[in-house]
């Protein structure tokens, strides 16, 4: 080959290799092969605390370092929930959901994606606290003074603790949430069922919130 | 398992040999991009930094897709810069794979070189993470797909209090903090890359970080031209409520997506972990016989303290220490944990006092003496000294061309006295067939050998040797034709010369010692 031909071949190979590489860096990839609509269940919520509380005696309080004293002591666990979904009356999901973390005391996180056929459907999503045993159903005990001197550290402590427990209880997901809705599922569409913390209820969303 | 790795090495050598030969014919060894794969990664990295800093000026974490979209719509200062950024990132992966393949094929990853192999794997990991964060930054459908899949893997690990995947479900807008964190990682990782790159080359003397300027600029120019002529377009913005059938993807960074999609994250982790473990263990699994070759040693009674082996060692494995026997100021000492037994020091030592055991200059002279003493030798024939990893592949073709093949481990550890002895022993000519300089598995062998033959670098080919009978040429493993042409050229040039008389009483060792002692150290 003459030098000019070699140079030409070199240029052609270089351009072809570059185009090949560039082509691979912007090539179509099958992202979601299946075009079935999806019902996505996704939310995070604080589970209810199932606990028994009792007021500590003065002697017990005295044994606790001053900065760790709580007038009412509670022990228990986070509730678990049964999540069930039916589409047009047919069960599509039935599962137990527990809180996150090793001790299941972190918020519950739900993430499930269910294929639903395209078209109109009635969907029922039910999220219900698991039954509580008799022993656990003791309920909470409002903190009372218990005769301990209202010294500087403990001044006004009892109502504050009660308020804190009420607040935590209020943040927890309700014992039962049920969403019954009609959906119109289009091909490749994702319909989201999530927990609206303000309404304390399950809601259906079908379009993206603005970013 | 070692047999599998050996098979991969052999296949890699054949493949690379053929590819190298092809590209050498097109561009010459000096500008062969396959030889420059490691330095091309650095060029791509520099292009990425340059374009990345520019793109950063226009990126908004509060409006990721919008800001990139506006940039992409601008043909003057946006689109082609983004295109170059993207294509340079692909080029970095291509060059990295070629570089790794060459290292495996040439068995350049065990012993002291294992650090470079391991740090190289870390570099690859960091580059892949960089690519992931880069595509997620755009927040188009491809970025969303990568983010969702990445989150699925992360959420399988019990390390995060709240699943990352929650951000992409559509229950709320993606927090700006996510894009800020992503941007931070994308910008900060290159600093880590620089640090690991330093570790990667830390065991090399005179590391070559950049290719020849002409090659580097040509590559950047080519990518820029493609970025201008084939402008990037924007993918649709990420939408959690729609699952697109196709996305325009970068396969260099999303090659794993078709494999991981649809399998549980735990299995993906397991599969990925096994691949990484296998790659980490490559130096261990493929040590073979070469890994046990002894490090160089110095015969201190011969060392004149001339510093030449110290200067020539490609791995900084030789130290010059103070000596106290009154013979010279310093003496060479080899650090065995840094020595890869390349033997280049053996070729650098005029009195032949350093080199791997059984491969010093003196050992080489013994070997060539035996070779020349064979009854099969005919005075006047051409001796082709060929690298084991290079032109030795074309041994049969060389013999057919009328040369006698004398294989050596590397042309770089060839002591020039071997050439002299061959000619004095009756060879009509000696052709040193070295690998192309950028392809030397011992990094600098052909460079030093060339300087020793032609430019009086110690240990130089003595002036008493008839230069008309000596030639040096470069030929890689797939370049038998070039090697044969070099033999023919030498045969033609010595055809008119008289057949030399063998010099039976030659004591080159004594001559070398006398010569070295006479030279100032």
XYZ file of C-alpha atoms in Angstrom:
732
model
C 0.000 0.000 0.000
C 1.225 3.490 -0.713
C 1.727 5.867 2.162
C -1.338 7.899 1.171
C -3.505 4.802 1.116
C -2.258 3.768 4.538
C -3.034 7.232 5.879
C -6.504 7.070 4.384
C -7.094 3.618 5.850
C -5.835 4.877 9.202
C -8.262 7.803 9.113
C -11.166 5.569 8.126
C -10.420 3.106 10.919
C -10.055 5.912 13.470
C -13.356 7.500 12.475
C -15.141 4.139 12.384
C -13.817 3.170 15.803
C -14.799 6.545 17.241
C -18.279 6.351 15.738
C -18.666 2.800 17.033
C -17.705 3.894 20.513
C -19.949 6.953 20.395
C -22.787 4.800 19.075
C -22.467 2.485 22.045
C -22.518 5.431 24.397
C -25.935 6.549 23.101
C -27.682 3.376 22.103
C -31.232 2.325 22.917
C -31.605 0.150 25.970
C -34.711 -1.675 27.000
C -35.541 0.015 30.295
C -38.808 -1.732 31.140
C -39.535 -4.595 28.731
C -43.017 -5.152 30.126
C -45.631 -2.525 29.182
C -48.177 -3.558 31.820
C -49.423 -0.700 34.027
C -48.160 -0.811 37.573
C -49.887 -0.097 40.846
C -47.150 1.117 43.150
C -47.684 1.094 46.893
C -45.094 3.292 48.513
C -45.089 5.055 51.813
C -43.255 5.411 55.028
C -45.014 5.908 58.335
C -44.361 5.645 62.015
C -45.948 2.481 63.436
C -48.114 2.656 66.507
C -46.441 1.800 69.795
C -48.076 -1.100 71.629
C -46.911 -0.526 75.144
C -47.782 -0.819 78.789
C -46.931 2.110 80.947
C -46.703 2.470 84.670
C -45.845 5.217 87.037
C -42.580 4.708 88.813
C -42.484 4.796 92.584
C -40.439 7.392 94.395
C -37.943 4.715 95.359
C -37.526 3.593 91.767
C -37.093 7.153 90.583
C -34.483 7.783 93.212
C -32.408 4.924 91.787
C -32.275 6.559 88.375
C -29.762 9.334 87.668
C -31.457 12.680 87.895
C -31.123 13.517 84.221
C -32.681 10.206 83.156
C -35.777 10.264 85.346
C -39.124 9.697 83.704
C -42.198 9.616 85.765
C -43.924 7.100 83.529
C -42.017 4.167 82.101
C -43.325 2.378 79.032
C -42.307 -0.925 77.557
C -43.643 -2.549 74.441
C -43.165 -2.919 70.730
C -44.060 -1.297 67.458
C -47.223 -2.540 65.827
C -47.124 -4.609 62.680
C -49.642 -4.200 59.878
C -51.376 -6.341 57.347
C -51.343 -4.909 53.872
C -53.854 -6.312 51.450
C -54.786 -5.281 47.950
C -57.597 -6.474 45.781
C -58.207 -5.569 42.157
C -61.774 -5.971 40.924
C -62.486 -8.059 44.003
C -59.616 -10.485 43.401
C -56.861 -10.540 46.004
C -53.603 -9.213 44.582
C -51.516 -8.923 47.718
C -51.730 -9.941 51.346
C -48.635 -9.447 53.414
C -47.432 -8.482 56.860
C -45.481 -5.246 57.213
C -43.270 -4.555 60.197
C -41.163 -1.598 61.186
C -37.630 -1.256 59.934
C -34.472 -1.846 61.912
C -33.205 -4.856 63.817
C -35.821 -4.351 66.536
C -38.556 -3.358 64.095
C -38.903 -0.055 65.917
C -38.108 2.146 62.920
C -40.769 3.511 60.558
C -42.547 1.006 58.384
C -41.602 1.315 54.747
C -43.914 -0.042 52.122
C -42.753 -0.523 48.575
C -44.605 -2.931 46.329
C -45.277 -2.834 42.634
C -48.194 -4.838 41.309
C -48.907 -5.394 37.651
C -52.496 -4.583 36.730
C -54.026 -5.076 33.302
C -54.636 -1.935 31.305
C -58.173 -0.585 31.630
C -60.696 0.341 34.322
C -60.424 -1.381 37.694
C -61.683 -1.073 41.202
C -58.814 -1.228 43.625
C -59.060 -1.695 47.362
C -55.969 -1.169 49.479
C -56.233 -1.987 53.142
C -53.577 -1.334 55.766
C -54.636 -2.629 59.155
C -52.843 -3.007 62.435
C -52.413 -6.613 63.529
C -54.532 -7.660 66.476
C -53.135 -6.919 69.897
C -53.186 -9.557 72.600
C -55.037 -9.028 75.881
C -51.785 -8.746 77.736
C -50.526 -6.001 75.472
C -53.749 -4.070 75.473
C -53.165 -2.514 78.822
C -53.113 0.951 77.428
C -51.122 3.799 78.710
C -51.231 5.280 82.142
C -51.314 8.994 82.469
C -48.415 10.182 84.544
C -49.321 11.475 87.954
C -47.242 13.203 90.499
C -46.880 10.046 92.519
C -45.897 12.000 95.569
C -42.431 12.908 94.351
C -41.356 16.348 95.294
C -41.653 18.715 92.330
C -38.060 19.819 92.575
C -36.350 21.818 89.861
C -35.689 18.858 87.618
C -39.109 17.283 87.875
C -41.122 20.481 87.844
C -44.019 20.133 85.402
C -42.576 16.873 84.153
C -45.717 14.747 84.285
C -47.808 16.771 81.832
C -44.858 17.154 79.516
C -44.335 13.392 79.375
C -48.021 12.845 78.756
C -47.966 15.401 75.979
C -44.949 13.727 74.408
C -46.701 10.347 74.437
C -49.808 11.866 72.904
C -47.726 13.516 70.194
C -46.000 10.237 69.319
C -49.320 8.476 69.255
C -50.682 11.131 66.953
C -47.791 10.733 64.520
C -48.368 7.022 64.238
C -50.214 5.613 61.298
C -53.912 4.968 62.078
C -54.847 1.411 63.084
C -56.869 1.004 59.920
C -56.638 2.726 56.567
C -58.582 1.651 53.550
C -58.627 3.120 50.095
C -61.273 2.088 47.607
C -60.833 3.713 44.253
C -61.462 3.291 40.564
C -58.432 3.525 38.374
C -57.983 3.858 34.667
C -54.684 2.129 33.977
C -52.908 3.070 30.772
C -50.056 1.119 29.213
C -46.720 1.773 31.055
C -48.446 4.061 33.520
C -47.560 3.962 37.199
C -50.313 4.664 39.716
C -49.141 5.404 43.176
C -50.940 4.654 46.392
C -49.268 6.457 49.229
C -49.898 7.685 52.727
C -50.899 11.314 53.082
C -49.567 12.305 56.465
C -51.767 15.411 56.679
C -54.970 13.548 55.907
C -53.737 10.444 57.726
C -55.137 8.339 54.937
C -54.119 6.407 51.866
C -54.408 8.373 48.650
C -54.018 7.642 44.965
C -51.658 9.746 42.841
C -51.363 9.454 39.136
C -49.145 12.316 38.154
C -45.805 13.604 39.400
C -45.724 16.346 41.954
C -43.906 19.380 40.629
C -40.213 19.405 41.484
C -8.171 -21.887 37.923
C -4.600 -20.895 36.943
C -5.150 -22.854 33.707
C -8.192 -20.689 32.970
C -6.200 -17.514 33.556
C -3.359 -18.864 31.396
C -5.868 -19.577 28.651
C -7.171 -16.025 28.885
C -3.604 -14.744 28.761
C -2.796 -16.765 25.651
C -6.003 -15.721 23.909
C -5.375 -12.112 24.915
C -1.824 -12.248 23.556
C -3.002 -13.610 20.215
C -5.793 -11.057 19.965
C -3.616 -8.152 20.989
C -0.754 -9.295 18.769
C -2.983 -9.244 15.707
C -4.617 -5.935 16.664
C -1.262 -4.317 17.454
C 0.199 -5.423 14.137
C -2.794 -4.023 12.268
C -2.707 -0.654 14.007
C 1.092 -0.465 13.730
C 0.741 -0.700 9.971
C -1.785 2.136 10.000
C -0.233 4.521 12.486
C 3.250 3.238 13.268
C 4.227 2.027 16.721
C 4.848 5.549 17.978
C 1.208 6.576 17.517
C -0.433 3.220 17.972
C -3.341 3.968 20.339
C -3.402 0.367 21.532
C 0.073 0.792 23.005
C -0.982 4.037 24.666
C -4.136 2.766 26.365
C -3.039 3.760 29.869
C -1.999 7.256 28.870
C -5.144 7.707 26.788
C -7.182 7.159 29.954
C -5.317 10.114 31.464
C -6.015 12.251 28.381
C -9.702 11.365 28.592
C -9.613 12.184 32.294
C -8.138 15.621 31.526
C -10.780 16.211 28.848
C -13.444 15.217 31.369
C -12.106 17.640 33.956
C -11.945 20.491 31.448
C -15.430 19.965 30.039
C -16.835 19.055 33.449
C -15.726 22.336 35.013
C -17.429 24.209 32.187
C -20.655 22.210 32.491
C -20.632 22.738 36.242
C -21.074 26.474 35.691
C -24.496 25.869 34.174
C -25.791 22.983 36.274
C -28.532 23.718 38.804
C -29.324 21.208 41.546
C -32.777 22.792 41.872
C -33.544 22.164 38.203
C -31.255 19.386 37.009
C -33.040 18.349 33.824
C -34.005 21.900 32.933
C -30.477 23.268 33.302
C -28.944 20.424 31.279
C -31.670 20.800 28.694
C -30.920 24.509 28.246
C -27.234 23.685 27.939
C -27.906 20.975 25.390
C -30.034 23.358 23.343
C -27.077 25.710 22.992
C -24.960 24.547 20.037
C -22.106 26.984 20.696
C -21.118 26.560 24.301
C -23.244 23.686 25.512
C -24.096 20.771 23.292
C -20.675 19.847 21.966
C -19.043 20.330 25.383
C -21.557 17.942 26.880
C -21.013 15.566 23.977
C -17.253 15.656 24.431
C -17.726 15.063 28.171
C -19.870 12.034 27.460
C -17.670 10.571 24.740
C -14.484 11.112 26.724
C -16.041 9.120 29.546
C -16.737 6.301 27.086
C -13.198 6.600 25.733
C -11.831 6.262 29.255
C -13.638 2.942 29.693
C -12.517 1.593 26.306
C -8.902 2.538 26.983
C -9.089 1.102 30.499
C -10.328 -2.260 29.221
C -7.571 -2.379 26.596
C -4.995 -1.449 29.208
C -6.161 -4.181 31.577
C -6.259 -6.745 28.766
C -2.674 -5.915 27.821
C -1.529 -6.226 31.414
C -3.179 -9.647 31.696
C -1.887 -10.845 28.332
C 1.643 -9.749 29.166
C 1.468 -11.142 32.666
C 2.200 -7.797 34.247
C 0.265 -8.001 37.482
C 1.970 -10.244 39.989
C 4.564 -9.562 42.651
C 5.456 -5.893 42.977
C 3.101 -5.136 40.091
C 0.093 -6.410 42.049
C -0.259 -2.968 43.635
C -0.805 -1.447 40.193
C -3.363 -4.145 39.373
C -5.296 -3.659 42.588
C -5.190 0.137 42.418
C -6.267 -0.152 38.777
C -9.342 -2.073 39.864
C -10.101 0.631 42.423
C -9.739 3.212 39.640
C -12.195 1.298 37.473
C -14.667 1.150 40.348
C -14.356 4.884 40.965
C -14.781 5.657 37.267
C -17.958 3.562 37.117
C -19.363 5.354 40.165
C -18.410 8.670 38.553
C -20.300 7.684 35.427
C -23.321 6.628 37.456
C -23.464 9.941 39.313
C -22.886 11.828 36.064
C -25.865 10.292 34.320
C -28.089 10.595 37.385
C -27.225 14.315 37.458
C -29.106 14.856 34.201
C -32.241 13.313 35.668
C -33.637 12.127 32.388
C -35.220 8.719 31.853
C -31.802 7.014 31.617
C -30.563 8.707 34.782
C -33.757 7.722 36.552
C -33.348 4.097 35.470
C -29.781 4.044 36.781
C -30.863 5.725 40.008
C -33.708 3.286 40.641
C -31.526 0.260 39.968
C -28.685 1.653 42.069
C -31.087 2.407 44.900
C -32.416 -1.133 44.718
C -28.913 -2.456 45.326
C -28.155 0.019 48.088
C -31.407 -0.751 49.853
C -30.514 -4.428 49.943
C -27.671 -3.555 52.293
C -28.658 -3.173 55.937
C -26.790 0.099 56.332
C -29.288 2.866 55.696
C -31.994 3.846 58.147
C -34.347 4.804 55.346
C -34.393 3.220 51.889
C -32.849 5.365 49.173
C -35.392 4.047 46.722
C -38.103 5.985 48.535
C -36.844 9.141 46.843
C -37.820 7.823 43.404
C -41.282 6.397 44.022
C -43.131 9.627 43.257
C -44.705 9.988 46.697
C -42.891 13.296 47.020
C -40.647 15.519 44.934
C -37.009 14.456 44.846
C -35.250 16.491 47.490
C -32.701 18.985 46.202
C -30.311 17.540 48.763
C -30.178 14.363 46.687
C -28.954 16.200 43.619
C -26.565 18.271 45.711
C -25.081 15.126 47.258
C -24.878 13.488 43.840
C -23.119 16.539 42.416
C -20.741 16.633 45.371
C -19.765 12.997 44.820
C -19.361 13.605 41.090
C -17.030 16.520 41.718
C -15.143 15.065 44.677
C -14.426 11.626 43.224
C -11.924 12.887 40.640
C -9.736 14.017 43.533
C -9.780 10.454 44.814
C -9.039 9.259 41.296
C -5.941 11.436 41.190
C -4.758 9.986 44.472
C -5.309 6.378 43.390
C -3.622 7.121 40.059
C -0.575 8.252 42.014
C -0.613 4.921 43.885
C -1.141 3.135 40.556
C 2.142 4.401 39.127
C 4.019 4.735 42.405
C 6.208 1.690 41.778
C 7.363 2.889 38.385
C 10.411 4.937 37.640
C 9.645 7.630 35.093
C 5.926 6.769 34.683
C 4.572 7.855 31.318
C 1.302 9.637 31.972
C 0.603 11.240 28.626
C 0.695 9.896 25.068
C 2.577 11.712 22.292
C 0.953 15.134 21.890
C -0.088 14.404 18.333
C -1.974 11.304 19.380
C -3.589 12.940 22.413
C -4.830 15.969 20.476
C -5.987 13.789 17.584
C -8.157 11.727 19.896
C -9.643 14.762 21.628
C -10.161 16.379 18.227
C -11.923 13.305 16.882
C -14.285 13.171 19.838
C -14.940 16.902 19.559
C -15.699 16.567 15.845
C -18.165 13.768 16.499
C -19.736 15.783 19.321
C -20.256 18.694 16.912
C -21.385 16.692 13.901
C -23.601 14.284 15.844
C -25.135 16.516 18.510
C -26.557 15.088 21.672
C -30.263 15.274 22.238
C -32.136 15.322 25.524
C -33.979 12.323 26.791
C -37.412 13.046 28.350
C -37.366 14.220 31.926
C -37.570 11.500 34.559
C -41.163 10.711 35.433
C -41.927 8.363 38.323
C -45.394 7.781 36.893
C -44.296 6.409 33.563
C -42.081 3.435 32.674
C -40.511 3.994 29.243
C -39.849 0.997 27.014
C -36.521 2.327 25.776
C -33.982 4.822 27.025
C -30.912 6.104 25.247
C -28.194 4.575 27.357
C -24.440 4.640 27.619
C -23.527 0.961 27.519
C -20.073 1.655 28.878
C -21.614 2.643 32.185
C -24.890 0.735 32.021
C -23.544 -2.582 30.714
C -24.671 -4.228 33.928
C -28.249 -3.038 33.662
C -29.536 -5.763 31.309
C -27.988 -8.409 33.591
C -29.101 -7.030 36.930
C -32.621 -6.096 35.871
C -35.131 -8.560 37.119
C -32.905 -10.476 39.496
C -33.028 -10.002 43.262
C -30.544 -7.445 44.551
C -28.900 -10.045 46.786
C -28.031 -12.197 43.762
C -26.756 -9.157 41.902
C -24.497 -8.352 44.854
C -23.350 -11.951 44.978
C -22.589 -12.065 41.255
C -20.855 -8.685 41.281
C -18.922 -9.638 44.398
C -17.674 -12.854 42.799
C -16.533 -10.970 39.698
C -14.674 -8.401 41.810
C -13.164 -11.130 43.979
C -11.990 -12.991 40.887
C -10.378 -9.847 39.521
C -8.728 -9.112 42.851
C -7.321 -12.618 42.957
C -5.958 -12.589 39.407
C -2.398 -11.852 40.574
C -2.641 -14.710 43.050
C -4.266 -17.194 40.671
C -1.925 -16.622 37.782
C 1.467 -16.305 39.429
C 2.836 -19.253 37.508
C 6.487 -20.021 37.066
C 7.465 -16.461 36.203
C 6.322 -15.160 39.557
C 8.915 -17.273 41.298
C 11.795 -15.944 39.234
C 14.415 -14.570 41.546
C 15.033 -10.875 41.997
C 18.245 -9.326 40.732
C 21.332 -9.530 42.867
C 24.472 -7.454 42.951
C 27.961 -8.940 43.079
C 29.505 -6.259 45.249
C 32.999 -7.406 44.418
C 32.336 -6.443 40.798
C 30.094 -3.367 41.257
C 31.991 -0.190 40.413
C 29.271 2.116 41.788
C 28.640 3.699 38.383
C 24.890 4.254 39.077
C 23.894 2.921 35.626
C 21.676 0.110 36.886
C 20.084 2.600 39.278
C 19.269 4.905 36.348
C 18.024 2.132 34.058
C 15.810 0.172 36.457
C 12.202 0.799 35.325
C 10.828 -0.032 38.763
C 13.025 1.996 41.117
C 14.154 -1.270 42.683
C 17.841 -0.400 42.967
C 19.329 1.761 45.692
C 22.877 3.084 45.823
C 24.331 2.646 49.278
C 27.518 3.919 50.813
C 30.332 1.378 50.742
C 33.320 1.165 52.996
C 35.840 -1.066 51.275
C 37.631 1.817 49.595
C 36.776 0.662 46.063
C 34.132 3.260 45.257
C 31.789 5.614 47.084
C 28.673 3.596 46.577
C 27.462 0.122 45.779
C 24.213 -0.970 44.182
C 21.680 -2.923 46.190
C 18.454 -4.425 44.881
C 15.213 -4.201 46.874
C 13.743 -7.676 46.247
C 10.211 -6.559 47.109
C 10.289 -4.030 44.268
C 12.203 -6.073 41.697
C 10.091 -7.772 39.012
C 13.071 -9.731 37.683
C 12.931 -7.936 34.327
C 16.724 -8.203 34.056
C 17.219 -4.753 32.527
C 19.959 -4.094 35.067
C 21.883 -7.029 33.600
C 22.125 -5.177 30.305
C 23.143 -1.947 32.005
C 26.169 -3.227 33.892
C 29.437 -3.037 31.956
C 31.366 -5.420 34.258
C 28.302 -7.692 34.432
C 27.940 -7.591 38.197
C 24.154 -7.299 38.541
C 21.141 -9.134 37.270
C 18.704 -11.886 38.156
C 20.331 -15.154 39.183
C 21.449 -17.095 36.096
C 20.566 -14.180 33.802
C 23.442 -11.760 34.401
C 25.652 -10.616 31.555
C 28.141 -13.358 32.423
C 25.408 -15.983 32.250
C 24.285 -14.564 28.918
C 27.827 -14.851 27.577
C 27.996 -18.469 28.686
C 24.719 -19.196 26.930
C 25.684 -17.534 23.685
C 29.051 -19.279 23.759
C 27.233 -22.607 23.953
C 24.904 -21.495 21.201
C 27.770 -20.497 18.928
C 29.619 -23.689 19.707
C 26.860 -25.792 18.254
C 27.962 -27.780 15.184
C 24.859 -26.507 13.407
C 26.272 -22.974 13.309
C 27.590 -21.777 9.976
C 29.957 -18.803 9.791
C 28.386 -15.763 8.196
C 24.774 -16.474 9.090
C 22.484 -13.832 10.593
C 21.594 -14.282 14.248
C 18.177 -12.838 15.093
C 17.976 -12.087 18.810
C 14.256 -12.098 19.492
C 12.123 -11.164 22.477
C 10.189 -14.018 23.967
C 6.983 -11.938 23.979
C 7.626 -10.343 20.596
C 9.123 -11.577 17.345
C 9.797 -15.059 18.724
C 6.254 -15.790 17.564
C 7.585 -15.510 14.020
C 10.492 -17.871 14.697
C 9.659 -20.223 11.844
C 9.337 -17.371 9.353
C 12.672 -15.967 10.514
C 14.353 -19.339 10.055
C 12.782 -19.645 6.646
C 14.270 -16.245 5.818
C 17.693 -17.641 6.623
C 18.248 -16.334 10.155
C 19.245 -18.262 13.234
C 16.860 -17.449 16.046
C 18.372 -16.714 19.438
C 15.544 -16.114 21.909
C 15.979 -13.839 24.896
C 13.672 -12.965 27.765
C 13.674 -9.274 26.835
C 15.863 -7.245 24.519
C 16.293 -4.835 27.407
C 18.321 -7.261 29.484
C 20.523 -8.240 26.571
C 24.113 -7.360 27.375
C 25.792 -5.807 24.346
C 28.721 -8.176 24.857
C 26.425 -10.922 23.603
C 26.218 -9.105 20.269
C 29.965 -8.650 20.184
C 30.596 -12.275 21.059
C 28.170 -13.462 18.377
C 29.975 -11.461 15.717
C 33.394 -12.433 16.954
C 32.126 -15.994 17.059
C 31.482 -15.943 13.325
C 28.000 -14.537 12.846
C 27.726 -12.510 9.668
C 25.300 -10.118 11.341
C 23.243 -9.725 14.494
C 19.704 -8.420 14.357
C 18.153 -7.436 17.648
C 14.390 -7.760 17.242
C 12.880 -5.899 20.185
C 9.239 -5.280 20.919
C 7.988 -1.809 19.964
C 9.055 0.503 22.809
C 5.543 1.209 24.109
C 4.783 -2.492 24.117
C 7.742 -3.657 26.194
C 6.495 -5.765 29.063
C 9.474 -4.487 31.016
C 8.611 -0.899 30.090
C 11.956 0.441 28.907
C 13.853 -2.494 27.419
C 13.953 -1.438 23.729
C 14.720 2.159 24.688
C 17.801 1.260 26.702
C 18.964 -1.389 24.230
C 18.734 1.101 21.380
C 20.748 3.617 23.347
C 23.329 0.996 24.271
C 23.769 -0.050 20.643
C 23.571 3.336 18.958
C 24.178 6.067 21.565
C 26.949 4.813 23.849
C 24.749 4.371 26.886
C 26.394 2.039 29.381
C 26.903 -0.838 28.857
C 27.471 0.308 25.299
C 28.278 -1.807 22.294
C 32.007 -1.363 22.000
C 33.437 0.663 19.148
C 35.539 -2.283 18.096
C 32.375 -4.047 16.882
C 31.725 -3.632 13.172
C 28.496 -1.597 13.154
C 27.647 -2.722 9.637
C 26.953 -6.145 11.033
C 24.551 -4.977 13.748
C 20.942 -3.869 13.336
C 18.019 -3.325 15.621
C 14.356 -3.415 14.624
C 11.019 -3.414 16.382
C 8.530 -6.195 15.830
C 5.598 -7.142 18.013
C 4.212 -10.656 18.353
C 1.977 -10.265 15.313
C 4.585 -8.636 13.125
C 6.349 -11.594 11.569
C 6.391 -9.884 8.196
C 8.232 -6.861 9.563
C 10.697 -9.129 11.363
C 11.411 -11.068 8.189
C 11.873 -7.833 6.255
C 14.422 -6.694 8.847
C 16.327 -9.975 8.448
C 16.359 -9.587 4.692
C 17.533 -5.993 4.948
C 20.430 -6.986 7.203
C 21.337 -9.900 4.978
C 21.393 -7.590 1.988
C 23.572 -5.049 3.765
C 26.174 -7.619 4.863
C 26.152 -9.545 1.616
C 29.171 -7.678 0.348
C 31.135 -8.158 3.544
C 33.575 -10.996 3.998
C 32.524 -13.889 6.193
C 34.144 -13.208 9.590
C 36.670 -15.578 11.072
C 35.566 -16.974 14.445
C 37.738 -15.622 17.278
C 38.264 -18.696 19.455
C 40.343 -17.229 22.299
C 38.174 -14.286 23.159
C 37.689 -13.567 26.887
C 35.024 -10.875 26.857
C 34.482 -11.016 30.604
C 38.035 -9.964 31.234
C 37.794 -7.279 28.565
C 34.584 -5.895 30.068
C 36.008 -5.831 33.585
C 39.122 -4.028 32.369
C 37.078 -1.544 30.359
C 34.701 -0.832 33.218
C 37.500 -0.387 35.712
C 39.190 2.095 33.407
C 36.048 4.264 33.078
C 35.331 6.934 35.689
C 32.477 5.876 37.957
